[in-house]
XYZ file of C-alpha atoms in Angstrom:
601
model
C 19.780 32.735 7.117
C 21.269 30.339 9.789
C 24.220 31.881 11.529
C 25.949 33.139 9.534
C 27.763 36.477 10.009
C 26.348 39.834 7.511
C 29.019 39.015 4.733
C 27.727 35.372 4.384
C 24.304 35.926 3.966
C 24.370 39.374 1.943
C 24.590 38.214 -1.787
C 27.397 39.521 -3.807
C 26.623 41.369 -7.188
C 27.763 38.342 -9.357
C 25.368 36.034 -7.158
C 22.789 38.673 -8.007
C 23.469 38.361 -11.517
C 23.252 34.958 -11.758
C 19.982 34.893 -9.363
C 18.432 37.583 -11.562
C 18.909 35.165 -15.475
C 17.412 32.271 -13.236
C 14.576 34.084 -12.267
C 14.547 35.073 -15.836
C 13.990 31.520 -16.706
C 11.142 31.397 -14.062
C 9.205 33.750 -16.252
C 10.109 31.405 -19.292
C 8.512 28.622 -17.644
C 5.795 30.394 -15.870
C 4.643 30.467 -19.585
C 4.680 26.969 -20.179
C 2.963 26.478 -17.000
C 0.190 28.556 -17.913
C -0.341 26.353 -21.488
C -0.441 22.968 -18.902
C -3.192 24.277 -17.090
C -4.895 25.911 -20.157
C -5.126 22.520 -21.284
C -5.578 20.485 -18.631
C -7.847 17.627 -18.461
C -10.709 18.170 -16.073
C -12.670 15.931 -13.601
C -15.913 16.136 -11.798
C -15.530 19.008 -8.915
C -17.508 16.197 -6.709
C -13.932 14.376 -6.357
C -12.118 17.800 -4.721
C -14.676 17.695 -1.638
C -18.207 18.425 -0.253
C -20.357 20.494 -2.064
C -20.729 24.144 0.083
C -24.238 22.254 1.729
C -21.963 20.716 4.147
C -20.225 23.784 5.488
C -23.482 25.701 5.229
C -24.591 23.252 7.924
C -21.616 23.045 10.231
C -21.719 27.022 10.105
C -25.942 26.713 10.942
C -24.644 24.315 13.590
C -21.766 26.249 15.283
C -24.005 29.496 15.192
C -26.758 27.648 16.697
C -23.855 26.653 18.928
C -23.662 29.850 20.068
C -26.984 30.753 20.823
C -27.708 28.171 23.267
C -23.925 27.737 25.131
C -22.317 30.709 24.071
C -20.159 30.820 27.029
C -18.233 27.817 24.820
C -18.233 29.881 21.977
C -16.815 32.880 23.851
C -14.299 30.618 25.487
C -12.841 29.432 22.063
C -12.429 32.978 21.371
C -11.173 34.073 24.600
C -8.184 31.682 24.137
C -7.536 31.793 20.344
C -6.874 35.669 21.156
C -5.450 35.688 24.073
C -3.018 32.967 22.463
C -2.278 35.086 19.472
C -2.285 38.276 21.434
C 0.348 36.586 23.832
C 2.772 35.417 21.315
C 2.209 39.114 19.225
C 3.523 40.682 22.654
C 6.774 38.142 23.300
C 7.776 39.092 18.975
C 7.297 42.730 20.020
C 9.847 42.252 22.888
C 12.057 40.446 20.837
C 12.709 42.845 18.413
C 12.619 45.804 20.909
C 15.643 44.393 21.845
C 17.380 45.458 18.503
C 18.862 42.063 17.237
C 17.288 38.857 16.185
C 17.075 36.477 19.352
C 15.560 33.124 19.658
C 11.956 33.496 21.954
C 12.404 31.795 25.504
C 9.629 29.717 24.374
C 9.925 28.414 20.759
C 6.796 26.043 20.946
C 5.672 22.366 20.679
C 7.827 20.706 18.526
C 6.502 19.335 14.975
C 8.639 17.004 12.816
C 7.621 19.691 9.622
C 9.202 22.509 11.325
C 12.779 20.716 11.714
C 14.943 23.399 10.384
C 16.062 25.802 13.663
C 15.227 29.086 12.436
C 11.781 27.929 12.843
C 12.588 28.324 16.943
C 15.722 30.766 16.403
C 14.503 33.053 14.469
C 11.776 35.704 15.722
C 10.088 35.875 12.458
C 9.614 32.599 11.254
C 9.060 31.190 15.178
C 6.437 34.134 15.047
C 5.111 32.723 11.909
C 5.151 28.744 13.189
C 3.255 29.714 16.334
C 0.557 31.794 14.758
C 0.487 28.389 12.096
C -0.377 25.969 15.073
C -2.674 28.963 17.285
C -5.184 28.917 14.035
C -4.466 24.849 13.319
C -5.936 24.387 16.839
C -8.427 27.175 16.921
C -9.950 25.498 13.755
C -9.549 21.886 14.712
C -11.269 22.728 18.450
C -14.010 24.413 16.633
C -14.658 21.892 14.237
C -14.790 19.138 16.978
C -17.196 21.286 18.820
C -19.790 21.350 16.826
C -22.641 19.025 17.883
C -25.604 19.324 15.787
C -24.557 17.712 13.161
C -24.950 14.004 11.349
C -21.978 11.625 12.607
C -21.429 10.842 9.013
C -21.306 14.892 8.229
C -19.041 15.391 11.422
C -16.655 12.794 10.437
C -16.519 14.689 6.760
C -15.826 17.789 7.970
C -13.367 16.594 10.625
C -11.621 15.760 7.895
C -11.581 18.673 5.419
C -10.711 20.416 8.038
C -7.044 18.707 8.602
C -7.087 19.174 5.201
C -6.990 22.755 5.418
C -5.007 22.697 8.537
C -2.151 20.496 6.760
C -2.378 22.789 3.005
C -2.179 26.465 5.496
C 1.122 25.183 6.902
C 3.936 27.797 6.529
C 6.243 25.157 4.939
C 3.992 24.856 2.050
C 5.032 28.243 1.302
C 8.219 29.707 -0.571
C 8.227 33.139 1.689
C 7.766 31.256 4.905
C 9.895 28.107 4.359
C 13.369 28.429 5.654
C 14.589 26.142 3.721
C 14.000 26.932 0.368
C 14.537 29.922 0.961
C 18.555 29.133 1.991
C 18.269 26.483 -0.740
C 17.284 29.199 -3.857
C 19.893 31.558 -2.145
C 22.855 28.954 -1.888
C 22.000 27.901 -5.768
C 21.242 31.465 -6.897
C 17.814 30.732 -7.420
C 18.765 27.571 -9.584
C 16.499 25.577 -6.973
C 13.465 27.527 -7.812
C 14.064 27.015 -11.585
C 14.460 22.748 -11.206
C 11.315 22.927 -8.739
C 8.990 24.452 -11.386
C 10.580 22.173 -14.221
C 9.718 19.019 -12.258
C 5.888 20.723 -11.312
C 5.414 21.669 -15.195
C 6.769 17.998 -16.138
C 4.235 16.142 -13.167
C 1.641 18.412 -14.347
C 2.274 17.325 -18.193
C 2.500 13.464 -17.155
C -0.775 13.663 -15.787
C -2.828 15.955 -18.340
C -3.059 18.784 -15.952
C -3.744 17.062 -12.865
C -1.532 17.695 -9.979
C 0.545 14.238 -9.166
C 3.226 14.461 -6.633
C 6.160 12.338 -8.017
C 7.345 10.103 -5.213
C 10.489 8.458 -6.848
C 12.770 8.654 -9.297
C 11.115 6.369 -12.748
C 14.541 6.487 -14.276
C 15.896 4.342 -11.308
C 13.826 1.329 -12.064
C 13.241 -0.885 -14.831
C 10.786 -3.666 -14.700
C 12.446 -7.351 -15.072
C 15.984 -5.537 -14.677
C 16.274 -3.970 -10.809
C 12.621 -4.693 -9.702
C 10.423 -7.733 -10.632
C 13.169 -10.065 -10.849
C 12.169 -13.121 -9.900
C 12.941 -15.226 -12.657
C 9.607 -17.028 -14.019
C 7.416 -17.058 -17.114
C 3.945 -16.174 -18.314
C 2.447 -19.446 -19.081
C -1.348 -18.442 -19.525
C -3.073 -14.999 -20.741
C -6.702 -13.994 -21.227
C -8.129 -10.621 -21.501
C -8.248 -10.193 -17.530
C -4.461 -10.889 -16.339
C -1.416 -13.098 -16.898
C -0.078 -15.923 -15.133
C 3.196 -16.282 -14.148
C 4.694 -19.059 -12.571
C 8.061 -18.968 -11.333
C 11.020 -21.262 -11.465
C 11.943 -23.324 -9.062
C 15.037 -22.996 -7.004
C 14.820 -26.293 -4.908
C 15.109 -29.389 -5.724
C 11.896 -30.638 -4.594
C 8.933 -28.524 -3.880
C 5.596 -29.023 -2.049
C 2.989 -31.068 -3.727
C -0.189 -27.962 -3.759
C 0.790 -25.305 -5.401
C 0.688 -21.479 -4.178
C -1.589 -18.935 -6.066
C -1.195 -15.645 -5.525
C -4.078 -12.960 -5.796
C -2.772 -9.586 -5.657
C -5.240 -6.348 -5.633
C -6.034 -4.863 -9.428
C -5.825 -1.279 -8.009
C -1.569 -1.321 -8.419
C 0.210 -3.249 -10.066
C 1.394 -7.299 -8.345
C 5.100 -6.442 -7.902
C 4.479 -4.873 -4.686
C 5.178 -8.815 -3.718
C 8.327 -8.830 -6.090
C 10.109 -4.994 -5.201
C 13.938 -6.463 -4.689
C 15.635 -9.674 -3.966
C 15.889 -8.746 -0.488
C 12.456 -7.968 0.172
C 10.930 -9.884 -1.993
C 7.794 -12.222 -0.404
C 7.209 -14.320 -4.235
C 10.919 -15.146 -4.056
C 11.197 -16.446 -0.331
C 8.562 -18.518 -0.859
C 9.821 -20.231 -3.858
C 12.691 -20.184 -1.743
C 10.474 -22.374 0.804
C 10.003 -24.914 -1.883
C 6.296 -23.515 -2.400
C 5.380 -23.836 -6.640
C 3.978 -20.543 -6.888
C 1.647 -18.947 -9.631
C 0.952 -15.208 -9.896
C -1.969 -13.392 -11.399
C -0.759 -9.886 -13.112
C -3.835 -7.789 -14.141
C -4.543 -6.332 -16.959
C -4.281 -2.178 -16.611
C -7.901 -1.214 -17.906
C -8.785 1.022 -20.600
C -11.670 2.459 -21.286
C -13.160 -0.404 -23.391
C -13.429 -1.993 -20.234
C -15.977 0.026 -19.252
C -18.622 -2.921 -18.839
C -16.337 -5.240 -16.899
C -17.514 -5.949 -13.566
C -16.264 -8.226 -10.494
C -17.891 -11.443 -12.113
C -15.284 -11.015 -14.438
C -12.553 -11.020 -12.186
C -14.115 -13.402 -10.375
C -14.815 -15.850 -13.948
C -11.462 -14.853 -16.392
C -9.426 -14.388 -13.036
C -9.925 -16.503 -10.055
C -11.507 -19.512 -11.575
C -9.800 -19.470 -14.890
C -6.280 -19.158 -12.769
C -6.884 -21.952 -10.338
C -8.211 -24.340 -13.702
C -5.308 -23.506 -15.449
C -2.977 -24.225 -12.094
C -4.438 -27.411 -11.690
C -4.051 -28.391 -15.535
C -0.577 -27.614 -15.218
C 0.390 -29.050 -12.002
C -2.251 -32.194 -11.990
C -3.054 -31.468 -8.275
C -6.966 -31.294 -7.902
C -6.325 -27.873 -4.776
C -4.681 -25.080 -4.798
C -4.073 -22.555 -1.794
C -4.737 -19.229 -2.645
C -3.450 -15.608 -1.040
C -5.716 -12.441 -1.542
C -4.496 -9.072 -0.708
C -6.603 -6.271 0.000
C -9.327 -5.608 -2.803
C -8.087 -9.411 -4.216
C -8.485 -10.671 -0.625
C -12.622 -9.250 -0.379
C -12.942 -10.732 -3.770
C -11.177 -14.237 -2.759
C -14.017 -14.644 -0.073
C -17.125 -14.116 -2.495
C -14.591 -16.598 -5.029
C -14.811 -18.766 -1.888
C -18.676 -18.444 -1.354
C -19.056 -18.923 -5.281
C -17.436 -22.592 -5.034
C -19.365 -23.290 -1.788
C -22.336 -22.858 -3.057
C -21.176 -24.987 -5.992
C -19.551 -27.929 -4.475
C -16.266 -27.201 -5.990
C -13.231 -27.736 -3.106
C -10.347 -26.647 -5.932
C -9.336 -24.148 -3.131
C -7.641 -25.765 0.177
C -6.435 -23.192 2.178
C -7.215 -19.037 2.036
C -4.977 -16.363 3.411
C -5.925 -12.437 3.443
C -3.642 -10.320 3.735
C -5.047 -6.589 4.355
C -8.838 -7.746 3.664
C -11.778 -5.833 3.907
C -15.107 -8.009 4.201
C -17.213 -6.237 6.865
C -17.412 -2.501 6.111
C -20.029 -1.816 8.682
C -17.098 0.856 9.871
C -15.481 2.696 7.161
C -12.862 4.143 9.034
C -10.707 6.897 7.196
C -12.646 5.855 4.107
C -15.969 7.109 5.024
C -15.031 10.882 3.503
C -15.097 9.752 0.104
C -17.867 7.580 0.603
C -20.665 9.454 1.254
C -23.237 9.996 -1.736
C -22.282 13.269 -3.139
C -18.618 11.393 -4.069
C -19.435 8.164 -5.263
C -21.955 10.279 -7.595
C -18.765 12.437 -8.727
C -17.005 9.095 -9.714
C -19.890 7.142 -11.206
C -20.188 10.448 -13.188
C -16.595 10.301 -14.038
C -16.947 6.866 -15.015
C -19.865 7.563 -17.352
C -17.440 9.794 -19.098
C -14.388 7.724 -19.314
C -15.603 4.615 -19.259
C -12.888 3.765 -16.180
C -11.818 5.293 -12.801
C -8.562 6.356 -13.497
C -5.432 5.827 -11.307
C -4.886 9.156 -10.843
C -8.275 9.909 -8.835
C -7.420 6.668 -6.773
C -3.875 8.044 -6.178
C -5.394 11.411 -5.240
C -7.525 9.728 -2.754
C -5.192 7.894 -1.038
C -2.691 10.306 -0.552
C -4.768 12.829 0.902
C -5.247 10.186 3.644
C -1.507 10.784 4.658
C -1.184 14.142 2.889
C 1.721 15.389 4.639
C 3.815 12.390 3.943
C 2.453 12.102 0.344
C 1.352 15.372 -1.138
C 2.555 18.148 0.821
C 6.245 16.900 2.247
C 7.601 15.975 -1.606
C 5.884 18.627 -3.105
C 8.286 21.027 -0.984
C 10.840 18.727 -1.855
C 10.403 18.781 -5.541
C 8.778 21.727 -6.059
C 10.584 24.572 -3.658
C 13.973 22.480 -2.836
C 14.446 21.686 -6.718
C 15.161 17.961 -5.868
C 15.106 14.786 -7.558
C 12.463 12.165 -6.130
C 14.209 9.457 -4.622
C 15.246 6.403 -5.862
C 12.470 4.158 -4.007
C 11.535 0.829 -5.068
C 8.051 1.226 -2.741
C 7.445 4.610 -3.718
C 8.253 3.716 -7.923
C 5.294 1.077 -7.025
C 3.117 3.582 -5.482
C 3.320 5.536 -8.695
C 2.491 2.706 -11.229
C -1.262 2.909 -10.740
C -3.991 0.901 -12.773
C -7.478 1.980 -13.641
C -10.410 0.493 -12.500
C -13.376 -0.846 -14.992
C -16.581 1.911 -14.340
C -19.067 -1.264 -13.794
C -16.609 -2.832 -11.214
C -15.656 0.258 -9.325
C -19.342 0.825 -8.709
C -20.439 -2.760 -7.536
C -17.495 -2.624 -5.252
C -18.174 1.080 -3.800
C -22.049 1.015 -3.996
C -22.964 -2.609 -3.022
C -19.692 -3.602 -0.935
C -18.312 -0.474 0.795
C -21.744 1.669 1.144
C -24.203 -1.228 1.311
C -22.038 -3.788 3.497
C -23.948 -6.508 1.864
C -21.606 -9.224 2.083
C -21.903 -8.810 5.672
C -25.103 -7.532 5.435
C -27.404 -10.315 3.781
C -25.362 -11.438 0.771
C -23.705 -9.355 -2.162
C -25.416 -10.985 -5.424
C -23.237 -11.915 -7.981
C -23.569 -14.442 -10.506
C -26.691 -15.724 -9.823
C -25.856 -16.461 -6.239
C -26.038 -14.393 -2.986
C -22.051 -14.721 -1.588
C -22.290 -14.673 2.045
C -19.201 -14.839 4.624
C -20.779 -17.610 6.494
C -19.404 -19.732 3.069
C -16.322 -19.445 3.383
C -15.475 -22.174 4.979
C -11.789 -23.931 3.584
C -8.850 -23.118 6.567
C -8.208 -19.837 6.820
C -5.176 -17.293 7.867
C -5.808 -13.416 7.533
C -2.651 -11.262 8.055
C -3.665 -7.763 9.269
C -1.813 -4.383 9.944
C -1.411 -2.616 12.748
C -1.516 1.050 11.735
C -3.449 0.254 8.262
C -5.554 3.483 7.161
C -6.658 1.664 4.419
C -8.051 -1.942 5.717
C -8.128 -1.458 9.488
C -6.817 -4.488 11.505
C -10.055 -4.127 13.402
C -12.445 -4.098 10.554
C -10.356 -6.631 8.492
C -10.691 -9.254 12.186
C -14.489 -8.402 12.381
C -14.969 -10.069 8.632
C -12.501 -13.145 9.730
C -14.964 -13.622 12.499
C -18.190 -14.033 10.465
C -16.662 -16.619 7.903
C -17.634 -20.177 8.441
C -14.650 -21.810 8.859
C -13.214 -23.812 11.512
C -9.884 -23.666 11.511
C -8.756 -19.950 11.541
C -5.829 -18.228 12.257
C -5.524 -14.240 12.601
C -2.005 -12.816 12.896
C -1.735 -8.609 13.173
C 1.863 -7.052 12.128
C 3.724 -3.962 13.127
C 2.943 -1.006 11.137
C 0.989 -0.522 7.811
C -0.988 -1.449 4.677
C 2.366 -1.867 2.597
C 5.141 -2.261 4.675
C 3.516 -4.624 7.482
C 3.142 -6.991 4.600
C 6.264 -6.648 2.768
C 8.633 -7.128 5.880
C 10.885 -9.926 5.077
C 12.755 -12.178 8.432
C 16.168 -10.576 7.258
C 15.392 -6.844 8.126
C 13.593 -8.024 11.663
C 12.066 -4.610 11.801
C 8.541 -5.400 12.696
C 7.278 -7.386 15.204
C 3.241 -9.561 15.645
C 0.726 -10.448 17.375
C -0.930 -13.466 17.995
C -4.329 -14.750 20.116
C -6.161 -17.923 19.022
C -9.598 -16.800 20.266
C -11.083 -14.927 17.850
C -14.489 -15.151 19.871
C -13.210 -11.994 21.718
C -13.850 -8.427 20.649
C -10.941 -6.964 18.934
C -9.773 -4.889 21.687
C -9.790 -7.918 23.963
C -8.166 -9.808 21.700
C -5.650 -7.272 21.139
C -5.419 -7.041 25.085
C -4.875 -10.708 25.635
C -2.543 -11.068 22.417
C 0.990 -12.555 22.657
C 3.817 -10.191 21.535
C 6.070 -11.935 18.972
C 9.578 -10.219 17.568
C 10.543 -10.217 13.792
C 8.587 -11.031 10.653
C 5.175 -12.811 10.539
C 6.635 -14.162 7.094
C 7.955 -17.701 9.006
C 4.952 -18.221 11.165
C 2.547 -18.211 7.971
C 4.472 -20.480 5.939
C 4.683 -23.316 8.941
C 1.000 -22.647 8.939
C 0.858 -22.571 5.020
C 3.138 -25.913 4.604
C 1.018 -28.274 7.023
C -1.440 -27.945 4.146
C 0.891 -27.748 1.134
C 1.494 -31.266 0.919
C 4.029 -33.972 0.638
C 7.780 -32.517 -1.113
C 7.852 -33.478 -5.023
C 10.193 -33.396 -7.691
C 10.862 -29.711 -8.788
C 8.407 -28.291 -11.132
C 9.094 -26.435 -14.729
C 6.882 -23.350 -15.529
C 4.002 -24.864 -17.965
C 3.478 -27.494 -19.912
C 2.297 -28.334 -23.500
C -0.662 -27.510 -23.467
C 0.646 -24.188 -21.610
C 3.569 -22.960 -23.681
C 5.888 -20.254 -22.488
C 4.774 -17.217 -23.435
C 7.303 -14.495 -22.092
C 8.824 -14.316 -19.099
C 7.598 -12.573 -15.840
C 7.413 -9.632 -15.229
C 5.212 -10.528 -18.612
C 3.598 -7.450 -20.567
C 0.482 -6.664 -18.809
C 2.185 -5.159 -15.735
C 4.665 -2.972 -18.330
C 1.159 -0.881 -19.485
C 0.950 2.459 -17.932
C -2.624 3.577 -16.743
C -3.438 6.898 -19.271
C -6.683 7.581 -21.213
């Protein structure tokens, strides 16, 4: 199928053969298939998308659309068919000419049409073209549409891509190139190992379709990822703390707790040696603790965030200041751990406690007055679909949250390694951030709803106050010095949202620094790989565009920069510490066993 001359590309009988007991095999595991998805394990429709009341208005809209400006109506028309009637014509010429030619014009270029028979080849240039004609007739029409609810508008703009990204040609065997060259140049082996590996994600997830991202054979916990040597020196029903061993001689006198988000798992801090954040700052001469939480079943059902905030946060920093004798800690949240650390921080306002001495956030949501990306799944007809799911499994399981989040990025998470696995036949890559990505935790039903009902929906701990044990936690609390570490193409915590909560805390001294790229790998970007660069602007009375506008430009990590911040308030340099003590006996070491339990139901 590339250029190849007849001979090449014309099988020979014994390729035939071989092609034909392959797609034998297809048949045998077409059959097994078919058992998976007899049996799968269902969840609430409400979690695939809007309920057909939402198109039924966008379609009332767009016809009413049409009624009073139809000349816009007739324009989108006029062009989608004089488009597709244009590029119907140039095909027709083509292959008037009696042999395959490339078109003059082979279109716009698009990363997921890489392979050149997409612009060499008449039929699947033809095929691209007509892909992107209909991708923009829908995507104009869709953006059109005025007489509908801003919240609705944003919901359909976004099922819409949806549709736009699952119609693409390359998500098709007949109209990929390359699997089609790939099952021809294995004899159809490809298409056997691609069904094998969707039967087998299908099977590891009870029915429900998981795109593998990586290879789980590459990676072992403790051995070739979480190997920072340490030990679990505490343990409650909630998470495990692990403090890790020292590798200077002396070490700053406040120790370093580390708050990591209970949606994955904590080693997304601990990957490698080289990219490791938990090891360069023991490195630094930081003592540093982390909290590994527990992966929820469904007795957990009851659990809510006053238990994180009771059996994690304040049990952690008691037990870190047993250990270590210091009467402060300074404590890192990241993302859903970060939100929590600031109604932690409200909590021990309110109550005169000053254990904590410094905050950092890094990726934290406080203000959700803008819900970005997010605000497709959280519209009422949703959240009911997962507080319904909850009532039936007692947890939200990691696979709806994985869903959720990859549909955000679909084509880089569902839809590119799907063709990959699926079509190509290959083996997920061995991927230290995408094995992470994969080891999801389930969320306790009574948390998941106080965080998506009161924080997300409500706002109220922007809004008012968000009541929690017997207190209303307000931002204006928070008051201990404070550094927030944002990202600049996060679809999950938007730098701007995530610098509109920094400004409403109460403290004085603040710092907000905003890295290169996103939610993941803006944070994990250690000083050796100088791959991302930051930005930094002391007056966080401006806007966030303005402070973005007036921002100084800074090359390499944001690593260094937070831990000369971090160390002016770490204290004097001690004597080395040992993980626990006797009254805190060693019991395993890190990675510990919490973080080794897979999420299933």
């Amino acid at each position: 199928m590339t250029t190849h001359s007849d001979s090449d590309v014309i099988p020979s009988g014994e390729t035939l053969e071989r092609m034909t007991e392959n797609l034998q095999k297809v048949e045998e595991l077409s059959e097994r298939l078919q058992r998976v998805l007899t049996n799968r394990q269902t969840h609430n429709p409400a979690l695939d998308g809007p309920n057909q009341e939402l198109f039924g208005r966008a379609a009332q809209a767009y016809w009413a659309e049409a009624v009073n400006n139809p000349a816009k109506v007739f324009e989108h028309q006029m062009t989608y068919w004089a488009d597709t009637m244009k590029q119907f014509v140039q095909a027709q010429q083509e292959l008037a000419k009696g042999k395959l030619t490339a078109p003059e014009d082979p279109g716009p270029k698009d990363r997921r049409f890489a392979n050149p028979l997409w612009e060499t080849h008449p039929y699947f240039n033809y095929v691209k073209k007509q892909y992107l004609i209909n991708a923009e007739a829908l995507t104009t029409a869709v953006q059109d549409v005025t007489d509908l609810d801003p919240s609705e508008k944003n919901r359909l703009t976004y099922f819409a891509r949806q549709i736009v990204d699952l119609m693409s040609p390359t998500n098709f065997l007949a109209t990929n190139p390359d699997a089609l060259e790939k099952a021809l140049e294995t004899e159809g082996q490809s298409l056997v190992q691609g069904l094998e590996n969707l039967i087998h994600d299908l099977e590891a997830n009870k029915g429900e379709l998981v795109v593998k991202l990586a290879d789980e054979t590459a990676f072992e916990l403790g051995r070739n990822i979480a190997t920072t040597p340490g030990k679990v020196i505490f343990r409650n029903r909630m998470m495990e703390l692990i403090q890790y061993t020292a590798t200077t001689e002396e070490v700053h006198k406040t120790p370093l707790v580390i708050f990591p988000p209970w949606i994955n798992k904590f080693y997304i801090l601990d990957l490698k040696a080289q990219n490791s954040l938990v090891k360069w700052l023991v490195d630094q001469g930081h003592t540093v603790f982390v909290v590994s939480w527990v992966n929820p079943d469904p007795t957990y059902r009851d659990i809510g965030m006053e238990n994180y905030i009771e059996d994690g946060y304040l049990t952690a920093i008691a037990e870190i200041k047993g250990i270590t004798g210091e009467k402060q800690v300074n404590a890192i949240g990241y993302c859903i751990a970060g939100t929590t650390l600031a109604l932690t921080l409200s909590l021990l306002k309110q109550k005169g406690d000053k254990s904590v001495k410094s905050a950092t956030f890094f990726t934290a949501l406080t203000d959700f007055s803008d819900q970005g990306e997010f605000a497709p799944f959280l519209t009422n007809d949703f959240i009911d679909g997962i507080e319904e799911e909850i009532e039936d499994k007692g947890v939200l399981p990691s696979v709806i949250m994985a869903r959720t989040f990859s549909f955000l990025r679909s084509n880089d998470l569902i839809y590119g390694p799907a063709i990959k696995s699926y079509m190509m036949g290959e083996t997920p890559p061995a991927f230290d951030l995408l094995y992470w990505n994969g080891d999801g935790a389930n969320l306790p039903g009574k948390m998941s709803m106080q965080y998506l009902r009161g924080l997300c929906q409500r706002d109220e701990l922007a809004r008012g106050g968000f009541d929690l044990l017997g207190h209303k936690l307000t931002l204006g609390d928070v008051d201990v010095p404070l550094c927030a570490i944002a990202c600049e193409t996060d679809h999950i915590a938007a730098w701007k949202d995530s610098y509109r909560g920094i400004q409403q805390m109460g403290s004085k001294d603040k710092t907000f620094i905003m890295t290169q790229s996103g939610h993941i790998a803006g944070i994990v970007n250690p000083p050796t790989r100088n791959k991302y660069g930051h930005y930094t602007n002391p007056d966080l009375k401006l806007d966030y565009a303005d402070w973005l506008a007036g921002a100084d430009f800074h090359e390499g990590s944001w690593w260094p920069r937070w831990e000369s911040w971090l160390k002016k308030r770490a204290g004097k340099m001690i004597p080395a510490r040992k993980p626990g003590d006797s009254s805190h006996p060693v019991l395993c070491d890190a990675p510990g066993t919490y973080v080794a339990k897979k999420a299933t139901l």
